[in-house]
């Protein structure tokens, strides 16, 4: 009888424990999805990485100056079990950051990283970037970053995380949140600056093709019309979000909003008449996207260097299409157009790479 009672007591304990675990699980899974996604690992790491932690952009005492900042965003470490070591930055990612800092000394250049981030002591490429007084590194927490924006509630429902292309869709969203918060200029980490942007009024993007406006370069004022436009971009992203489509949540957000704003489907009319778009500038293809993605090899083949340099001689920037590129590494003495630009527009990163530029 005693044995039976013991077994019965154990069974009741097991049942109670299972019920308790069920309640905890329900409570746990009903919490904010983005909190689970970003915060749990973040807390643990802050105890282990000590002073090597990169500050949160919203909690730092040194925040991006509204309308006077160029932003890059790294989203490759978007999972909750990930962290980012700044020593992982490659030369071809660092080169655009340096080129922006070099040509825009009166603007701040912020690299925002979408996960807990730390640095190590020996980082030649990162040290080359930080030798510029206007370069800053910050991490961001999606839930916190989205607070007080038009997509704050939408983020909490977790729909974003159903994406087949999460890294890209997260990047598409974060650039819009960033410009809504701070204004300024957003650049992809494969956009190389060839000239200054300091003389260009805020509120612009670039025509990528006959029917497309790219979202690799976007600029908005931090208040007034620019801030209102940033709100429209975020609302359009949320209302038309498609987790299974790639460009639908990126460049097409810009296209959809500007078609409405400018009162035309014709992107050529947007380019030739800034007043039509209430002061928003759509740059022509030659300003940013002179070399289309179908011709990306022109950047890396020495036999095409002269042609490529001639075609882009009046460009403000060049988009290198890193998601397609398979030519890394390049030898530092390569005669390719890209290495010509690297030596001129990111000289400190160029010097820190050794014999191979990767």
Tab-separated table of C-alpha atoms in Angstrom:
chain	number	residue	atom	x	y	z
A	1	UNK	CA	0.000	0.000	0.000
A	2	UNK	CA	2.844	2.393	0.865
A	3	UNK	CA	4.478	1.726	-2.497
A	4	UNK	CA	1.185	2.428	-4.297
A	5	UNK	CA	0.737	5.695	-2.378
A	6	UNK	CA	4.302	6.712	-3.216
A	7	UNK	CA	3.708	6.035	-6.883
A	8	UNK	CA	0.406	7.915	-6.693
A	9	UNK	CA	2.153	10.894	-5.055
A	10	UNK	CA	4.842	10.855	-7.715
A	11	UNK	CA	2.191	10.751	-10.448
A	12	UNK	CA	0.361	13.714	-8.914
A	13	UNK	CA	3.669	15.589	-8.707
A	14	UNK	CA	4.395	14.834	-12.342
A	15	UNK	CA	0.907	15.959	-13.355
A	16	UNK	CA	1.277	19.161	-11.356
A	17	UNK	CA	4.715	19.806	-12.870
A	18	UNK	CA	3.405	19.221	-16.392
A	19	UNK	CA	0.526	21.613	-15.782
A	20	UNK	CA	2.875	24.238	-14.416
A	21	UNK	CA	5.146	23.901	-17.424
A	22	UNK	CA	2.143	24.265	-19.728
A	23	UNK	CA	1.098	27.504	-18.037
A	24	UNK	CA	4.625	28.846	-18.241
A	25	UNK	CA	4.874	27.870	-21.891
A	26	UNK	CA	1.608	29.611	-22.754
A	27	UNK	CA	2.725	32.713	-20.876
A	28	UNK	CA	6.126	32.584	-22.545
A	29	UNK	CA	4.836	32.205	-26.079
A	30	UNK	CA	2.266	34.944	-25.666
A	31	UNK	CA	4.966	37.481	-24.921
A	32	UNK	CA	6.129	39.913	-27.531
A	33	UNK	CA	7.695	37.946	-30.380
A	34	UNK	CA	10.334	40.510	-31.109
A	35	UNK	CA	11.310	40.570	-27.422
A	36	UNK	CA	12.010	36.856	-27.550
A	37	UNK	CA	13.799	37.340	-30.806
A	38	UNK	CA	16.226	39.976	-29.624
A	39	UNK	CA	16.334	40.378	-25.870
A	40	UNK	CA	17.137	37.033	-24.199
A	41	UNK	CA	20.540	36.611	-25.754
A	42	UNK	CA	21.249	40.291	-25.396
A	43	UNK	CA	20.929	40.177	-21.586
A	44	UNK	CA	23.216	37.160	-21.203
A	45	UNK	CA	25.914	38.626	-23.375
A	46	UNK	CA	26.102	41.913	-21.523
A	47	UNK	CA	27.422	40.073	-18.469
A	48	UNK	CA	30.048	38.110	-20.391
A	49	UNK	CA	31.401	40.728	-22.809
A	50	UNK	CA	31.771	43.597	-20.336
A	51	UNK	CA	33.334	46.700	-21.828
A	52	UNK	CA	33.617	45.217	-25.317
A	53	UNK	CA	29.867	45.584	-25.863
A	54	UNK	CA	28.798	48.047	-28.543
A	55	UNK	CA	26.215	50.496	-27.173
A	56	UNK	CA	22.562	50.478	-28.114
A	57	UNK	CA	21.881	53.395	-30.451
A	58	UNK	CA	18.885	54.603	-28.409
A	59	UNK	CA	20.559	54.206	-25.014
A	60	UNK	CA	23.878	55.778	-25.932
A	61	UNK	CA	24.691	59.317	-24.840
A	62	UNK	CA	26.038	59.922	-28.355
A	63	UNK	CA	23.092	59.630	-30.726
A	64	UNK	CA	22.896	60.266	-34.483
A	65	UNK	CA	22.451	63.984	-35.226
A	66	UNK	CA	19.036	64.304	-36.941
A	67	UNK	CA	19.438	65.012	-40.635
A	68	UNK	CA	23.246	65.028	-40.401
A	69	UNK	CA	23.921	61.295	-40.330
A	70	UNK	CA	24.644	58.649	-42.960
A	71	UNK	CA	23.434	55.201	-41.886
A	72	UNK	CA	24.514	51.692	-42.814
A	73	UNK	CA	22.691	48.678	-41.334
A	74	UNK	CA	23.989	45.126	-40.790
A	75	UNK	CA	21.239	42.490	-40.477
A	76	UNK	CA	23.109	39.240	-41.149
A	77	UNK	CA	23.067	38.406	-37.401
A	78	UNK	CA	19.302	38.709	-37.001
A	79	UNK	CA	18.653	35.525	-34.980
A	80	UNK	CA	18.250	35.561	-31.201
A	81	UNK	CA	21.127	33.090	-30.783
A	82	UNK	CA	23.508	35.299	-32.750
A	83	UNK	CA	25.949	37.974	-31.844
A	84	UNK	CA	28.134	40.084	-34.073
A	85	UNK	CA	31.867	40.497	-33.722
A	86	UNK	CA	33.077	43.660	-35.399
A	87	UNK	CA	36.190	41.810	-36.540
A	88	UNK	CA	33.892	39.969	-38.992
A	89	UNK	CA	33.487	43.082	-41.119
A	90	UNK	CA	35.015	42.417	-44.520
A	91	UNK	CA	36.955	44.935	-46.569
A	92	UNK	CA	34.241	45.165	-49.220
A	93	UNK	CA	31.718	46.036	-46.466
A	94	UNK	CA	34.026	48.516	-44.766
A	95	UNK	CA	35.017	50.305	-47.971
A	96	UNK	CA	31.578	51.956	-48.501
A	97	UNK	CA	31.550	53.077	-44.859
A	98	UNK	CA	34.956	54.713	-45.200
A	99	UNK	CA	34.043	56.311	-48.523
A	100	UNK	CA	30.992	57.919	-46.891
A	101	UNK	CA	33.085	59.204	-43.965
A	102	UNK	CA	35.865	60.425	-46.259
A	103	UNK	CA	33.626	62.415	-48.604
A	104	UNK	CA	31.273	63.739	-45.916
A	105	UNK	CA	33.464	64.943	-43.040
A	106	UNK	CA	30.717	67.200	-41.685
A	107	UNK	CA	28.259	64.325	-41.314
A	108	UNK	CA	28.293	61.438	-38.853
A	109	UNK	CA	28.453	57.894	-40.244
A	110	UNK	CA	26.715	55.223	-38.145
A	111	UNK	CA	26.837	51.477	-38.692
A	112	UNK	CA	23.789	49.992	-36.929
A	113	UNK	CA	23.902	46.253	-36.178
A	114	UNK	CA	20.685	44.332	-35.571
A	115	UNK	CA	21.900	42.053	-32.774
A	116	UNK	CA	24.133	42.123	-29.680
A	117	UNK	CA	27.544	43.277	-30.859
A	118	UNK	CA	31.045	43.254	-29.425
A	119	UNK	CA	34.544	44.097	-30.494
A	120	UNK	CA	37.928	42.489	-29.971
A	121	UNK	CA	41.268	44.160	-29.475
A	122	UNK	CA	42.839	43.406	-32.851
A	123	UNK	CA	40.705	44.550	-35.765
A	124	UNK	CA	42.788	46.228	-38.509
A	125	UNK	CA	39.841	46.979	-40.804
A	126	UNK	CA	37.594	48.250	-37.989
A	127	UNK	CA	40.470	50.278	-36.564
A	128	UNK	CA	40.897	51.835	-40.006
A	129	UNK	CA	37.246	52.908	-39.928
A	130	UNK	CA	37.409	54.197	-36.369
A	131	UNK	CA	40.404	56.349	-37.275
A	132	UNK	CA	37.737	58.650	-38.748
A	133	UNK	CA	36.244	60.858	-36.057
A	134	UNK	CA	32.833	60.752	-37.727
A	135	UNK	CA	32.410	56.938	-37.724
A	136	UNK	CA	30.341	55.265	-34.978
A	137	UNK	CA	29.176	51.688	-34.331
A	138	UNK	CA	25.913	50.950	-32.523
A	139	UNK	CA	23.650	47.946	-32.005
A	140	UNK	CA	19.879	48.138	-32.056
A	141	UNK	CA	17.035	46.181	-30.478
A	142	UNK	CA	14.108	45.856	-32.858
A	143	UNK	CA	11.341	46.119	-30.258
A	144	UNK	CA	12.866	49.187	-28.649
A	145	UNK	CA	13.790	50.698	-32.013
A	146	UNK	CA	10.240	50.364	-33.337
A	147	UNK	CA	8.628	52.007	-30.312
A	148	UNK	CA	6.844	55.277	-31.082
A	149	UNK	CA	6.810	54.549	-34.815
A	150	UNK	CA	3.838	53.645	-37.063
A	151	UNK	CA	4.896	49.966	-37.090
A	152	UNK	CA	5.343	49.483	-33.329
A	153	UNK	CA	2.174	47.407	-32.837
A	154	UNK	CA	2.672	45.540	-36.104
A	155	UNK	CA	6.131	44.406	-35.006
A	156	UNK	CA	4.678	42.826	-31.862
A	157	UNK	CA	2.344	40.502	-33.807
A	158	UNK	CA	5.345	38.647	-35.243
A	159	UNK	CA	4.220	38.682	-38.876
A	160	UNK	CA	7.607	39.999	-39.969
A	161	UNK	CA	9.280	36.802	-38.776
A	162	UNK	CA	7.268	34.598	-41.124
A	163	UNK	CA	9.365	35.956	-43.979
A	164	UNK	CA	11.183	33.667	-46.398
A	165	UNK	CA	13.738	36.461	-46.781
A	166	UNK	CA	13.959	37.700	-43.203
A	167	UNK	CA	17.420	39.252	-43.405
A	168	UNK	CA	16.393	41.317	-46.428
A	169	UNK	CA	12.933	42.265	-45.171
A	170	UNK	CA	14.363	43.239	-41.794
A	171	UNK	CA	16.874	45.441	-43.587
A	172	UNK	CA	14.102	46.981	-45.713
A	173	UNK	CA	12.134	47.819	-42.573
A	174	UNK	CA	15.010	49.047	-40.421
A	175	UNK	CA	16.176	51.601	-42.961
A	176	UNK	CA	12.673	53.100	-42.999
A	177	UNK	CA	12.444	53.148	-39.200
A	178	UNK	CA	15.880	54.773	-39.052
A	179	UNK	CA	14.961	57.563	-41.441
A	180	UNK	CA	11.634	58.063	-39.658
A	181	UNK	CA	13.489	58.429	-36.351
A	182	UNK	CA	16.489	60.506	-37.393
A	183	UNK	CA	16.211	61.585	-41.009
A	184	UNK	CA	19.484	61.799	-42.901
A	185	UNK	CA	20.788	59.340	-45.495
A	186	UNK	CA	20.581	55.558	-45.659
A	187	UNK	CA	23.104	53.626	-47.801
A	188	UNK	CA	23.395	49.896	-48.410
A	189	UNK	CA	26.714	48.363	-47.413
A	190	UNK	CA	27.531	47.848	-51.078
A	191	UNK	CA	27.068	51.491	-52.105
A	192	UNK	CA	30.399	53.190	-52.655
A	193	UNK	CA	30.471	56.989	-52.396
A	194	UNK	CA	32.492	58.707	-55.114
A	195	UNK	CA	31.573	62.293	-54.219
A	196	UNK	CA	30.166	64.253	-51.322
A	197	UNK	CA	26.492	64.237	-50.375
A	198	UNK	CA	26.802	67.312	-48.200
A	199	UNK	CA	25.738	69.585	-51.060
A	200	UNK	CA	22.595	67.558	-51.846
A	201	UNK	CA	19.327	68.632	-50.165
A	202	UNK	CA	17.716	65.829	-48.161
A	203	UNK	CA	14.692	63.926	-49.533
A	204	UNK	CA	15.909	61.781	-52.422
A	205	UNK	CA	16.334	58.307	-53.868
A	206	UNK	CA	17.578	57.037	-57.224
A	207	UNK	CA	16.004	55.570	-60.305
A	208	UNK	CA	17.281	52.010	-60.766
A	209	UNK	CA	15.610	51.128	-64.062
A	210	UNK	CA	12.782	52.284	-66.286
A	211	UNK	CA	10.149	50.991	-63.831
A	212	UNK	CA	12.015	50.922	-60.518
A	213	UNK	CA	13.335	53.259	-57.828
A	214	UNK	CA	16.009	51.679	-55.652
A	215	UNK	CA	15.940	51.599	-51.872
A	216	UNK	CA	19.719	51.177	-51.577
A	217	UNK	CA	20.011	54.947	-51.241
A	218	UNK	CA	17.247	56.885	-49.480
A	219	UNK	CA	17.327	60.301	-47.841
A	220	UNK	CA	14.694	62.076	-45.760
A	221	UNK	CA	14.527	65.249	-43.730
A	222	UNK	CA	14.152	64.585	-39.984
A	223	UNK	CA	11.001	66.698	-39.734
A	224	UNK	CA	8.327	68.331	-41.843
A	225	UNK	CA	7.743	66.833	-45.282
A	226	UNK	CA	10.558	64.284	-44.940
A	227	UNK	CA	9.188	62.940	-41.658
A	228	UNK	CA	5.685	62.721	-43.117
A	229	UNK	CA	7.061	60.815	-46.091
A	230	UNK	CA	8.876	58.453	-43.724
A	231	UNK	CA	5.535	57.733	-42.056
A	232	UNK	CA	3.972	56.966	-45.446
A	233	UNK	CA	6.800	54.550	-46.269
A	234	UNK	CA	6.318	52.667	-42.990
A	235	UNK	CA	2.547	52.528	-43.373
A	236	UNK	CA	2.898	51.206	-46.912
A	237	UNK	CA	5.411	48.567	-45.790
A	238	UNK	CA	2.999	47.322	-43.129
A	239	UNK	CA	-0.176	47.450	-45.213
A	240	UNK	CA	1.352	45.689	-48.232
A	241	UNK	CA	3.771	43.323	-46.485
A	242	UNK	CA	4.310	40.046	-48.353
A	243	UNK	CA	6.500	37.544	-46.511
A	244	UNK	CA	7.123	35.504	-49.664
A	245	UNK	CA	8.236	38.302	-52.006
A	246	UNK	CA	11.676	39.851	-52.115
A	247	UNK	CA	11.510	43.316	-53.721
A	248	UNK	CA	7.824	43.860	-52.882
A	249	UNK	CA	8.747	45.081	-49.380
A	250	UNK	CA	11.829	46.997	-50.501
A	251	UNK	CA	12.115	49.071	-53.687
A	252	UNK	CA	8.415	48.653	-54.439
A	253	UNK	CA	7.489	50.458	-51.200
A	254	UNK	CA	9.318	53.512	-52.517
A	255	UNK	CA	7.705	53.152	-55.944
A	256	UNK	CA	4.172	52.758	-54.577
A	257	UNK	CA	4.409	55.790	-52.302
A	258	UNK	CA	6.060	58.029	-54.896
A	259	UNK	CA	3.544	57.111	-57.596
A	260	UNK	CA	0.845	58.400	-55.279
A	261	UNK	CA	2.859	61.423	-54.131
A	262	UNK	CA	3.970	62.462	-57.613
A	263	UNK	CA	0.650	61.702	-59.289
A	264	UNK	CA	2.176	59.582	-62.049
A	265	UNK	CA	3.211	56.023	-62.877
A	266	UNK	CA	5.993	57.395	-65.089
A	267	UNK	CA	9.320	57.442	-63.251
A	268	UNK	CA	10.889	59.534	-66.021
A	269	UNK	CA	8.500	62.352	-65.128
A	270	UNK	CA	9.587	62.062	-61.484
A	271	UNK	CA	13.254	62.386	-62.481
A	272	UNK	CA	12.779	65.390	-64.731
A	273	UNK	CA	10.449	67.372	-62.466
A	274	UNK	CA	11.224	67.563	-58.756
A	275	UNK	CA	8.308	69.944	-58.180
A	276	UNK	CA	5.923	67.197	-59.296
A	277	UNK	CA	7.056	65.176	-56.264
A	278	UNK	CA	6.727	68.127	-53.853
A	279	UNK	CA	10.497	68.502	-53.590
A	280	UNK	CA	11.481	64.841	-53.371
A	281	UNK	CA	14.362	64.205	-55.813
A	282	UNK	CA	14.505	61.029	-57.888
A	283	UNK	CA	18.048	60.901	-59.277
A	284	UNK	CA	18.611	59.530	-62.733
A	285	UNK	CA	20.094	56.071	-63.286
A	286	UNK	CA	23.554	57.498	-63.995
A	287	UNK	CA	23.827	59.053	-60.513
A	288	UNK	CA	23.796	55.749	-58.593
A	289	UNK	CA	22.812	52.732	-60.698
A	290	UNK	CA	24.756	53.324	-63.915
A	291	UNK	CA	25.978	49.712	-63.792
A	292	UNK	CA	22.845	47.525	-63.452
A	293	UNK	CA	22.823	44.202	-61.615
A	294	UNK	CA	22.925	42.328	-64.924
A	295	UNK	CA	26.363	43.862	-65.590
A	296	UNK	CA	27.888	43.527	-62.117
A	297	UNK	CA	30.984	41.742	-63.446
A	298	UNK	CA	32.127	45.040	-64.987
A	299	UNK	CA	33.259	46.122	-61.516
A	300	UNK	CA	35.691	43.224	-61.203
A	301	UNK	CA	37.125	42.393	-64.618
A	302	UNK	CA	40.279	44.387	-65.489
A	303	UNK	CA	39.506	44.221	-69.223
A	304	UNK	CA	36.371	46.305	-68.603
A	305	UNK	CA	37.943	48.799	-66.181
A	306	UNK	CA	38.305	51.719	-68.587
A	307	UNK	CA	34.732	51.334	-69.851
A	308	UNK	CA	33.364	51.087	-66.306
A	309	UNK	CA	35.288	54.123	-65.066
A	310	UNK	CA	34.175	56.143	-68.070
A	311	UNK	CA	30.519	55.216	-67.600
A	312	UNK	CA	30.588	56.208	-63.916
A	313	UNK	CA	32.751	59.326	-64.136
A	314	UNK	CA	29.777	61.567	-63.312
A	315	UNK	CA	28.136	59.237	-60.769
A	316	UNK	CA	27.740	60.252	-57.141
A	317	UNK	CA	27.738	56.640	-55.987
A	318	UNK	CA	27.976	53.128	-57.408
A	319	UNK	CA	25.915	50.162	-56.252
A	320	UNK	CA	28.071	47.014	-56.397
A	321	UNK	CA	25.317	44.383	-55.901
A	322	UNK	CA	27.056	42.421	-53.130
A	323	UNK	CA	24.248	39.855	-52.956
A	324	UNK	CA	25.324	38.702	-56.428
A	325	UNK	CA	29.081	39.162	-56.256
A	326	UNK	CA	31.261	36.044	-56.274
A	327	UNK	CA	34.558	37.705	-57.211
A	328	UNK	CA	35.944	38.181	-53.690
A	329	UNK	CA	38.758	38.235	-52.865
A	330	UNK	CA	40.520	40.473	-55.352
A	331	UNK	CA	44.254	40.980	-55.382
A	332	UNK	CA	45.213	44.347	-54.027
A	333	UNK	CA	47.099	45.137	-57.272
A	334	UNK	CA	44.148	44.185	-59.517
A	335	UNK	CA	43.441	46.615	-62.335
A	336	UNK	CA	39.687	46.149	-61.928
A	337	UNK	CA	37.544	49.276	-61.621
A	338	UNK	CA	36.536	48.366	-58.074
A	339	UNK	CA	40.133	48.269	-56.862
A	340	UNK	CA	40.782	51.599	-58.555
A	341	UNK	CA	37.929	53.044	-56.505
A	342	UNK	CA	39.001	51.285	-53.308
A	343	UNK	CA	42.485	52.792	-53.439
A	344	UNK	CA	41.007	56.256	-53.937
A	345	UNK	CA	37.818	56.247	-51.863
A	346	UNK	CA	38.640	53.920	-48.948
A	347	UNK	CA	42.435	54.252	-48.676
A	348	UNK	CA	42.724	53.242	-45.002
A	349	UNK	CA	40.717	50.048	-45.429
A	350	UNK	CA	42.665	49.379	-48.621
A	351	UNK	CA	45.943	49.676	-46.683
A	352	UNK	CA	44.694	47.399	-43.869
A	353	UNK	CA	43.749	44.425	-46.033
A	354	UNK	CA	47.138	42.990	-46.959
A	355	UNK	CA	47.551	41.348	-50.358
A	356	UNK	CA	43.913	40.329	-50.802
A	357	UNK	CA	40.858	42.534	-50.667
A	358	UNK	CA	37.920	40.504	-49.386
